[in-house]
Amino acid sequence: LAERNPRVRASIAAHHDELRALAAADAADFTEQCIDCVAMIDEECFVTGSDSGAICLWSVQKKKPVFIHHLAHGVFPSPTDTAEQQQPPIPPRPFWISALCAVPLTDLFLSASSDGAIRLWRMRAGKVPGFDLVNFIAVKGFVNGLSVCELPSDELVSPKRDIVVAAAVGQEPRLGRWDKMSARNVIKLYTLKALPQKSLQ
């Protein structure tokens, strides 16, 4: 995975800066109305994505999320029209989470929206629950579905394998036609290369 790429690090840093700016401004209350997608991490926890832009980590032993990442895909850009700017300011509108998918038997999962990127997250190690952004894939359009599989390896026992990501991309959201983008209705395939293992010698 390309988390050592300077461009990826810059994008992740910008993502955190945007979250801090929105938290400091306190411009809107991003209330969750419905959960649109879910993905199982393991037999004890799973993640959900909602229309508030939040990704929640749940445990089967708890009634409430054990961790919430608000505005995981950011917010829609502010209007640039002068006439619209003269009206009362419109509160930020988050990109809702439209698809989730976990890589089987790993600590990785992916999320998607219509913000132009599929984001790759990694579960935190240790007793403190949570996850962090580690990579992204640029994609144009509404990502209405995600699926992943690991490619076979030449080694019989290989802890790290390349991952193929299949994304169902469309011009419109899968649940309605209230928005439209200039994109193609296609299935896009992406390959995430595993980092080479360090030699023990």
GROMACS .gro file of N, CA and C in nm, residues 14-157:
model
  432
   14ALA      N    1  -0.437   1.709   0.461
   14ALA     CA    2  -0.542   1.803   0.425
   14ALA      C    3  -0.677   1.757   0.479
   15HIS      N    4  -0.701   1.625   0.479
   15HIS     CA    5  -0.824   1.570   0.534
   15HIS      C    6  -0.836   1.604   0.682
   16HIS      N    7  -0.729   1.586   0.758
   16HIS     CA    8  -0.732   1.618   0.901
   16HIS      C    9  -0.748   1.767   0.925
   17ASP      N   10  -0.684   1.851   0.841
   17ASP     CA   11  -0.699   1.996   0.856
   17ASP      C   12  -0.843   2.040   0.834
   18GLU      N   13  -0.910   1.977   0.736
   18GLU     CA   14  -1.049   2.011   0.709
   18GLU      C   15  -1.138   1.974   0.827
   19LEU      N   16  -1.112   1.859   0.887
   19LEU     CA   17  -1.191   1.818   1.003
   19LEU      C   18  -1.172   1.913   1.119
   20ARG      N   19  -1.047   1.955   1.143
   20ARG     CA   20  -1.021   2.048   1.253
   20ARG      C   21  -1.088   2.184   1.227
   21ALA      N   22  -1.086   2.231   1.103
   21ALA     CA   23  -1.149   2.359   1.071
   21ALA      C   24  -1.299   2.354   1.092
   22LEU      N   25  -1.363   2.245   1.050
   22LEU     CA   26  -1.507   2.232   1.068
   22LEU      C   27  -1.544   2.220   1.215
   23ALA      N   28  -1.462   2.150   1.292
   23ALA     CA   29  -1.489   2.136   1.435
   23ALA      C   30  -1.474   2.270   1.506
   24ALA      N   31  -1.376   2.350   1.465
   24ALA     CA   32  -1.355   2.480   1.527
   24ALA      C   33  -1.467   2.578   1.491
   25ALA      N   34  -1.514   2.572   1.366
   25ALA     CA   35  -1.619   2.663   1.323
   25ALA      C   36  -1.754   2.629   1.385
   26ASP      N   37  -1.779   2.500   1.408
   26ASP     CA   38  -1.906   2.454   1.466
   26ASP      C   39  -2.024   2.513   1.388
   27ALA      N   40  -2.015   2.504   1.256
   27ALA     CA   41  -2.113   2.572   1.170
   27ALA      C   42  -2.244   2.495   1.155
   28ALA      N   43  -2.244   2.367   1.183
   28ALA     CA   44  -2.366   2.290   1.161
   28ALA      C   45  -2.366   2.167   1.251
   29ASP      N   46  -2.487   2.117   1.272
   29ASP     CA   47  -2.504   1.994   1.349
   29ASP      C   48  -2.529   1.881   1.250
   30PHE      N   49  -2.430   1.794   1.232
   30PHE     CA   50  -2.440   1.687   1.134
   30PHE      C   51  -2.514   1.569   1.197
   31THR      N   52  -2.646   1.578   1.195
   31THR     CA   53  -2.730   1.477   1.258
   31THR      C   54  -2.749   1.359   1.163
   32GLU      N   55  -2.735   1.240   1.217
   32GLU     CA   56  -2.752   1.119   1.138
   32GLU      C   57  -2.900   1.087   1.123
   33GLN      N   58  -2.943   1.069   0.997
   33GLN     CA   59  -3.082   1.036   0.969
   33GLN      C   60  -3.100   0.887   0.939
   34CYS      N   61  -3.006   0.829   0.866
   34CYS     CA   62  -3.018   0.687   0.832
   34CYS      C   63  -2.881   0.630   0.803
   35ILE      N   64  -2.871   0.498   0.819
   35ILE     CA   65  -2.749   0.424   0.788
   35ILE      C   66  -2.767   0.361   0.650
   36ASP      N   67  -2.674   0.391   0.559
   36ASP     CA   68  -2.688   0.346   0.420
   36ASP      C   69  -2.609   0.221   0.386
   37CYS      N   70  -2.503   0.190   0.463
   37CYS     CA   71  -2.421   0.074   0.428
   37CYS      C   72  -2.353   0.020   0.553
   38VAL      N   73  -2.312  -0.106   0.545
   38VAL     CA   74  -2.248  -0.173   0.658
   38VAL      C   75  -2.147  -0.273   0.605
   39ALA      N   76  -2.040  -0.296   0.681
   39ALA     CA   77  -1.939  -0.395   0.645
   39ALA      C   78  -1.885  -0.460   0.771
   40MET      N   79  -1.868  -0.591   0.768
   40MET     CA   80  -1.817  -0.664   0.883
   40MET      C   81  -1.664  -0.664   0.882
   41ILE      N   82  -1.604  -0.626   0.995
   41ILE     CA   83  -1.458  -0.629   1.009
   41ILE      C   84  -1.414  -0.768   1.053
   42ASP      N   85  -1.472  -0.818   1.161
   42ASP     CA   86  -1.447  -0.954   1.209
   42ASP      C   87  -1.571  -1.001   1.283
   43GLU      N   88  -1.558  -1.109   1.358
   43GLU     CA   89  -1.676  -1.165   1.425
   43GLU      C   90  -1.724  -1.083   1.543
   44GLU      N   91  -1.649  -0.978   1.581
   44GLU     CA   92  -1.687  -0.898   1.697
   44GLU      C   93  -1.717  -0.752   1.665
   45CYS      N   94  -1.680  -0.702   1.549
   45CYS     CA   95  -1.703  -0.561   1.520
   45CYS      C   96  -1.735  -0.540   1.372
   46PHE      N   97  -1.802  -0.429   1.345
   46PHE     CA   98  -1.839  -0.393   1.208
   46PHE      C   99  -1.847  -0.240   1.199
   47VAL      N  100  -1.851  -0.190   1.076
   47VAL     CA  101  -1.858  -0.046   1.054
   47VAL      C  102  -1.983  -0.014   0.973
   48THR      N  103  -2.036   0.107   0.994
   48THR     CA  104  -2.152   0.154   0.921
   48THR      C  105  -2.124   0.294   0.866
   49GLY      N  106  -2.190   0.326   0.753
   49GLY     CA  107  -2.179   0.458   0.693
   49GLY      C  108  -2.316   0.522   0.683
   50SER      N  109  -2.325   0.651   0.711
   50SER     CA  110  -2.455   0.717   0.717
   50SER      C  111  -2.459   0.840   0.629
   51ASP      N  112  -2.579   0.901   0.621
   51ASP     CA  113  -2.597   1.021   0.541
   51ASP      C  114  -2.536   1.145   0.607
   52SER      N  115  -2.493   1.134   0.731
   52SER     CA  116  -2.427   1.246   0.798
   52SER      C  117  -2.278   1.252   0.765
   53GLY      N  118  -2.229   1.157   0.684
   53GLY     CA  119  -2.088   1.154   0.650
   53GLY      C  120  -2.001   1.085   0.752
   54ALA      N  121  -2.062   1.023   0.853
   54ALA     CA  122  -1.986   0.958   0.960
   54ALA      C  123  -1.972   0.809   0.933
   55ILE      N  124  -1.855   0.756   0.967
   55ILE     CA  125  -1.832   0.612   0.969
   55ILE      C  126  -1.820   0.570   1.115
   56CYS      N  127  -1.905   0.477   1.157
   56CYS     CA  128  -1.910   0.434   1.297
   56CYS      C  129  -1.856   0.292   1.309
   57LEU      N  130  -1.778   0.271   1.413
   57LEU     CA  131  -1.728   0.138   1.448
   57LEU      C  132  -1.812   0.084   1.563
   58TRP      N  133  -1.867  -0.036   1.545
   58TRP     CA  134  -1.956  -0.098   1.642
   58TRP      C  135  -1.896  -0.227   1.694
   59SER      N  136  -1.932  -0.260   1.817
   59SER     CA  137  -1.900  -0.388   1.877
   59SER      C  138  -2.030  -0.462   1.905
   60VAL      N  139  -2.029  -0.594   1.887
   60VAL     CA  140  -2.150  -0.672   1.912
   60VAL      C  141  -2.186  -0.672   2.061
   61GLN      N  142  -2.095  -0.626   2.146
   61GLN     CA  143  -2.119  -0.623   2.289
   61GLN      C  144  -2.167  -0.487   2.338
   62LYS      N  145  -2.179  -0.389   2.248
   62LYS     CA  146  -2.220  -0.254   2.287
   62LYS      C  147  -2.344  -0.211   2.209
   63LYS      N  148  -2.424  -0.124   2.270
   63LYS     CA  149  -2.544  -0.072   2.204
   63LYS      C  150  -2.516   0.057   2.128
   64LYS      N  151  -2.403   0.120   2.153
   64LYS     CA  152  -2.366   0.243   2.086
   64LYS      C  153  -2.231   0.225   2.018
   65PRO      N  154  -2.200   0.309   1.919
   65PRO     CA  155  -2.069   0.297   1.853
   65PRO      C  156  -1.954   0.316   1.951
   66VAL      N  157  -1.849   0.240   1.931
   66VAL     CA  158  -1.730   0.255   2.017
   66VAL      C  159  -1.635   0.359   1.960
   67PHE      N  160  -1.657   0.397   1.833
   67PHE     CA  161  -1.574   0.502   1.771
   67PHE      C  162  -1.650   0.560   1.654
   68ILE      N  163  -1.643   0.693   1.636
   68ILE     CA  164  -1.710   0.762   1.526
   68ILE      C  165  -1.611   0.853   1.458
   69HIS      N  166  -1.601   0.840   1.327
   69HIS     CA  167  -1.518   0.931   1.246
   69HIS      C  168  -1.615   1.020   1.167
   70HIS      N  169  -1.632   1.144   1.214
   70HIS     CA  170  -1.726   1.235   1.151
   70HIS      C  171  -1.670   1.288   1.020
   71LEU      N  172  -1.760   1.316   0.925
   71LEU     CA  173  -1.723   1.378   0.797
   71LEU      C  174  -1.605   1.304   0.732
   72ALA      N  175  -1.620   1.174   0.721
   72ALA     CA  176  -1.509   1.091   0.670
   72ALA      C  177  -1.469   1.128   0.528
   73HIS      N  178  -1.563   1.180   0.448
   73HIS     CA  179  -1.533   1.220   0.311
   73HIS      C  180  -1.549   1.370   0.290
   74GLY      N  181  -1.550   1.447   0.398
   74GLY     CA  182  -1.555   1.592   0.387
   74GLY      C  183  -1.696   1.645   0.361
   75VAL      N  184  -1.704   1.769   0.314
   75VAL     CA  185  -1.831   1.836   0.288
   75VAL      C  186  -1.833   1.889   0.146
   76PHE      N  187  -1.954   1.914   0.095
   76PHE     CA  188  -1.968   1.973  -0.037
   76PHE      C  189  -1.909   2.114  -0.038
   77PRO      N  190  -1.846   2.154  -0.148
   77PRO     CA  191  -1.789   2.289  -0.154
   77PRO      C  192  -1.897   2.396  -0.143
   78SER      N  193  -1.860   2.511  -0.088
   78SER     CA  194  -1.954   2.622  -0.073
   78SER      C  195  -1.989   2.679  -0.209
   79PRO      N  196  -2.112   2.730  -0.226
   79PRO     CA  197  -2.150   2.790  -0.356
   79PRO      C  198  -2.065   2.911  -0.387
   80THR      N  199  -2.033   2.927  -0.514
   80THR     CA  200  -1.949   3.040  -0.558
   80THR      C  201  -2.031   3.150  -0.624
   81ASP      N  202  -2.162   3.126  -0.643
   81ASP     CA  203  -2.247   3.227  -0.705
   81ASP      C  204  -2.262   3.346  -0.613
   82THR      N  205  -2.248   3.469  -0.667
   82THR     CA  206  -2.256   3.590  -0.585
   82THR      C  207  -2.396   3.607  -0.527
   83ALA      N  208  -2.499   3.576  -0.606
   83ALA     CA  209  -2.635   3.590  -0.557
   83ALA      C  210  -2.662   3.495  -0.441
   84GLU      N  211  -2.606   3.373  -0.448
   84GLU     CA  212  -2.626   3.279  -0.339
   84GLU      C  213  -2.550   3.321  -0.215
   85GLN      N  214  -2.435   3.385  -0.233
   85GLN     CA  215  -2.356   3.426  -0.119
   85GLN      C  216  -2.423   3.540  -0.042
   86GLN      N  217  -2.512   3.619  -0.108
   86GLN     CA  218  -2.578   3.728  -0.039
   86GLN      C  219  -2.689   3.679   0.052
   87GLN      N  220  -2.739   3.560   0.028
   87GLN     CA  221  -2.842   3.502   0.112
   87GLN      C  222  -2.781   3.455   0.244
   88PRO      N  223  -2.863   3.417   0.342
   88PRO     CA  224  -2.806   3.361   0.465
   88PRO      C  225  -2.716   3.243   0.433
   89PRO      N  226  -2.601   3.232   0.498
   89PRO     CA  227  -2.506   3.125   0.463
   89PRO      C  228  -2.568   2.987   0.481
   90ILE      N  229  -2.541   2.901   0.385
   90ILE     CA  230  -2.591   2.764   0.389
   90ILE      C  231  -2.494   2.680   0.472
   91PRO      N  232  -2.543   2.606   0.571
   91PRO     CA  233  -2.453   2.523   0.651
   91PRO      C  234  -2.386   2.416   0.567
   92PRO      N  235  -2.267   2.374   0.604
   92PRO     CA  236  -2.196   2.271   0.525
   92PRO      C  237  -2.279   2.143   0.513
   93ARG      N  238  -2.276   2.084   0.396
   93ARG     CA  239  -2.349   1.959   0.370
   93ARG      C  240  -2.249   1.847   0.348
   94PRO      N  241  -2.252   1.744   0.430
   94PRO     CA  242  -2.150   1.638   0.418
   94PRO      C  243  -2.175   1.547   0.299
   95PHE      N  244  -2.066   1.488   0.248
   95PHE     CA  245  -2.078   1.379   0.151
   95PHE      C  246  -2.122   1.254   0.227
   96TRP      N  247  -2.239   1.200   0.192
   96TRP     CA  248  -2.286   1.082   0.264
   96TRP      C  249  -2.207   0.960   0.218
   97ILE      N  250  -2.196   0.863   0.308
   97ILE     CA  251  -2.121   0.741   0.279
   97ILE      C  252  -2.211   0.648   0.198
   98SER      N  253  -2.170   0.618   0.075
   98SER     CA  254  -2.254   0.540  -0.016
   98SER      C  255  -2.213   0.393  -0.026
   99ALA      N  256  -2.092   0.358   0.017
   99ALA     CA  257  -2.047   0.219   0.006
   99ALA      C  258  -1.937   0.192   0.108
  100LEU      N  259  -1.938   0.071   0.160
  100LEU     CA  260  -1.835   0.022   0.251
  100LEU      C  261  -1.799  -0.121   0.213
  101CYS      N  262  -1.674  -0.157   0.235
  101CYS     CA  263  -1.631  -0.294   0.207
  101CYS      C  264  -1.504  -0.322   0.287
  102ALA      N  265  -1.499  -0.435   0.353
  102ALA     CA  266  -1.381  -0.473   0.432
  102ALA      C  267  -1.301  -0.579   0.358
  103VAL      N  268  -1.170  -0.572   0.373
  103VAL     CA  269  -1.081  -0.674   0.317
  103VAL      C  270  -1.084  -0.793   0.412
  104PRO      N  271  -1.125  -0.910   0.367
  104PRO     CA  272  -1.141  -1.024   0.459
  104PRO      C  273  -1.012  -1.060   0.534
  105LEU      N  274  -1.028  -1.089   0.661
  105LEU     CA  275  -0.919  -1.137   0.748
  105LEU      C  276  -0.804  -1.037   0.759
  106THR      N  277  -0.834  -0.908   0.747
  106THR     CA  278  -0.733  -0.803   0.765
  106THR      C  279  -0.790  -0.693   0.853
  107ASP      N  280  -0.709  -0.591   0.877
  107ASP     CA  281  -0.754  -0.475   0.954
  107ASP      C  282  -0.786  -0.357   0.862
  108LEU      N  283  -0.815  -0.384   0.735
  108LEU     CA  284  -0.839  -0.279   0.635
  108LEU      C  285  -0.984  -0.281   0.588
  109PHE      N  286  -1.038  -0.162   0.562
  109PHE     CA  287  -1.167  -0.151   0.495
  109PHE      C  288  -1.170  -0.024   0.411
  110LEU      N  289  -1.261  -0.019   0.316
  110LEU     CA  290  -1.272   0.093   0.223
  110LEU      C  291  -1.408   0.159   0.235
  111SER      N  292  -1.411   0.288   0.209
  111SER     CA  293  -1.535   0.364   0.208
  111SER      C  294  -1.539   0.448   0.082
  112ALA      N  295  -1.662   0.484   0.039
  112ALA     CA  296  -1.676   0.562  -0.083
  112ALA      C  297  -1.795   0.656  -0.071
  113SER      N  298  -1.790   0.762  -0.150
  113SER     CA  299  -1.897   0.860  -0.157
  113SER      C  300  -1.893   0.919  -0.298
  114SER      N  301  -1.930   1.045  -0.312
  114SER     CA  302  -1.924   1.113  -0.442
  114SER      C  303  -1.824   1.228  -0.440
  115ASP      N  304  -1.729   1.223  -0.348
  115ASP     CA  305  -1.632   1.332  -0.333
  115ASP      C  306  -1.511   1.316  -0.424
  116GLY      N  307  -1.505   1.207  -0.500
  116GLY     CA  308  -1.395   1.186  -0.593
  116GLY      C  309  -1.285   1.096  -0.543
  117ALA      N  310  -1.309   1.023  -0.433
  117ALA     CA  311  -1.204   0.936  -0.379
  117ALA      C  312  -1.265   0.819  -0.304
  118ILE      N  313  -1.207   0.700  -0.326
  118ILE     CA  314  -1.233   0.584  -0.241
  118ILE      C  315  -1.124   0.584  -0.134
  119ARG      N  316  -1.163   0.579  -0.010
  119ARG     CA  317  -1.067   0.592   0.100
  119ARG      C  318  -1.042   0.457   0.167
  120LEU      N  319  -0.916   0.434   0.199
  120LEU     CA  320  -0.873   0.310   0.263
  120LEU      C  321  -0.838   0.340   0.408
  121TRP      N  322  -0.897   0.263   0.499
  121TRP     CA  323  -0.880   0.285   0.642
  121TRP      C  324  -0.817   0.162   0.705
  122ARG      N  325  -0.743   0.185   0.813
  122ARG     CA  326  -0.681   0.074   0.888
  122ARG      C  327  -0.723   0.083   1.035
  123MET      N  328  -0.763  -0.031   1.089
  123MET     CA  329  -0.800  -0.037   1.230
  123MET      C  330  -0.678  -0.012   1.317
  124ARG      N  331  -0.699   0.055   1.428
  124ARG     CA  332  -0.590   0.084   1.520
  124ARG      C  333  -0.555  -0.040   1.602
  125ALA      N  334  -0.427  -0.057   1.623
  125ALA     CA  335  -0.381  -0.169   1.705
  125ALA      C  336  -0.392  -0.131   1.853
  126GLY      N  337  -0.404  -0.231   1.938
  126GLY     CA  338  -0.413  -0.206   2.081
  126GLY      C  339  -0.556  -0.209   2.131
  127LYS      N  340  -0.574  -0.165   2.255
  127LYS     CA  341  -0.704  -0.173   2.320
  127LYS      C  342  -0.794  -0.053   2.287
  128VAL      N  343  -0.738   0.056   2.237
  128VAL     CA  344  -0.819   0.174   2.206
  128VAL      C  345  -0.883   0.155   2.069
  129PRO      N  346  -1.017   0.150   2.060
  129PRO     CA  347  -1.082   0.126   1.930
  129PRO      C  348  -1.073   0.249   1.840
  130GLY      N  349  -1.073   0.223   1.710
  130GLY     CA  350  -1.069   0.332   1.614
  130GLY      C  351  -1.004   0.289   1.485
  131PHE      N  352  -0.997   0.382   1.389
  131PHE     CA  353  -0.932   0.355   1.260
  131PHE      C  354  -0.881   0.487   1.204
  132ASP      N  355  -0.785   0.476   1.112
  132ASP     CA  356  -0.720   0.594   1.054
  132ASP      C  357  -0.712   0.580   0.902
  133LEU      N  358  -0.712   0.695   0.836
  133LEU     CA  359  -0.701   0.700   0.692
  133LEU      C  360  -0.556   0.672   0.651
  134VAL      N  361  -0.537   0.578   0.557
  134VAL     CA  362  -0.401   0.542   0.516
  134VAL      C  363  -0.378   0.557   0.366
  135ASN      N  364  -0.484   0.564   0.285
  135ASN     CA  365  -0.464   0.575   0.141
  135ASN      C  366  -0.595   0.616   0.076
  136PHE      N  367  -0.588   0.649  -0.053
  136PHE     CA  368  -0.709   0.683  -0.127
  136PHE      C  369  -0.691   0.647  -0.274
  137ILE      N  370  -0.804   0.631  -0.343
  137ILE     CA  371  -0.807   0.603  -0.486
  137ILE      C  372  -0.895   0.708  -0.551
  138ALA      N  373  -0.843   0.781  -0.647
  138ALA     CA  374  -0.920   0.883  -0.717
  138ALA      C  375  -1.022   0.818  -0.810
  139VAL      N  376  -1.146   0.863  -0.803
  139VAL     CA  377  -1.252   0.810  -0.889
  139VAL      C  378  -1.357   0.919  -0.906
  140LYS      N  379  -1.412   0.931  -1.027
  140LYS     CA  380  -1.511   1.034  -1.058
  140LYS      C  381  -1.648   0.971  -1.073
  141GLY      N  382  -1.745   1.024  -0.997
  141GLY     CA  383  -1.881   0.974  -1.005
  141GLY      C  384  -1.932   0.928  -0.870
  142PHE      N  385  -2.054   0.880  -0.867
  142PHE     CA  386  -2.113   0.823  -0.746
  142PHE      C  387  -2.070   0.678  -0.734
  143VAL      N  388  -2.000   0.646  -0.627
  143VAL     CA  389  -1.960   0.507  -0.603
  143VAL      C  390  -2.073   0.440  -0.527
  144ASN      N  391  -2.149   0.355  -0.595
  144ASN     CA  392  -2.268   0.294  -0.537
  144ASN      C  393  -2.243   0.155  -0.481
  145GLY      N  394  -2.123   0.102  -0.500
  145GLY     CA  395  -2.092  -0.030  -0.446
  145GLY      C  396  -1.943  -0.057  -0.450
  146LEU      N  397  -1.896  -0.136  -0.355
  146LEU     CA  398  -1.754  -0.174  -0.346
  146LEU      C  399  -1.744  -0.324  -0.319
  147SER      N  400  -1.640  -0.384  -0.376
  147SER     CA  401  -1.609  -0.523  -0.348
  147SER      C  402  -1.459  -0.542  -0.361
  148VAL      N  403  -1.402  -0.632  -0.281
  148VAL     CA  404  -1.258  -0.654  -0.283
  148VAL      C  405  -1.229  -0.803  -0.284
  149CYS      N  406  -1.110  -0.837  -0.334
  149CYS     CA  407  -1.060  -0.974  -0.325
  149CYS      C  408  -0.907  -0.969  -0.326
  150GLU      N  409  -0.847  -1.068  -0.266
  150GLU     CA  410  -0.702  -1.078  -0.261
  150GLU      C  411  -0.654  -1.168  -0.374
  151LEU      N  412  -0.550  -1.124  -0.443
  151LEU     CA  413  -0.495  -1.204  -0.551
  151LEU      C  414  -0.413  -1.320  -0.494
  152PRO      N  415  -0.412  -1.435  -0.560
  152PRO     CA  416  -0.331  -1.548  -0.512
  152PRO      C  417  -0.182  -1.515  -0.519
  153SER      N  418  -0.109  -1.574  -0.427
  153SER     CA  419   0.036  -1.551  -0.421
  153SER      C  420   0.111  -1.678  -0.456
  154ASP      N  421   0.234  -1.661  -0.505
  154ASP     CA  422   0.317  -1.776  -0.537
  154ASP      C  423   0.361  -1.851  -0.412
  155GLU      N  424   0.364  -1.777  -0.299
  155GLU     CA  425   0.405  -1.839  -0.173
  155GLU      C  426   0.285  -1.909  -0.109
  156LEU      N  427   0.312  -2.022  -0.046
  156LEU     CA  428   0.204  -2.096   0.019
  156LEU      C  429   0.148  -2.019   0.136
  157VAL      N  430   0.236  -1.956   0.214
  157VAL     CA  431   0.194  -1.875   0.328
  157VAL      C  432   0.246  -1.735   0.305
   0.00000   0.00000   0.00000
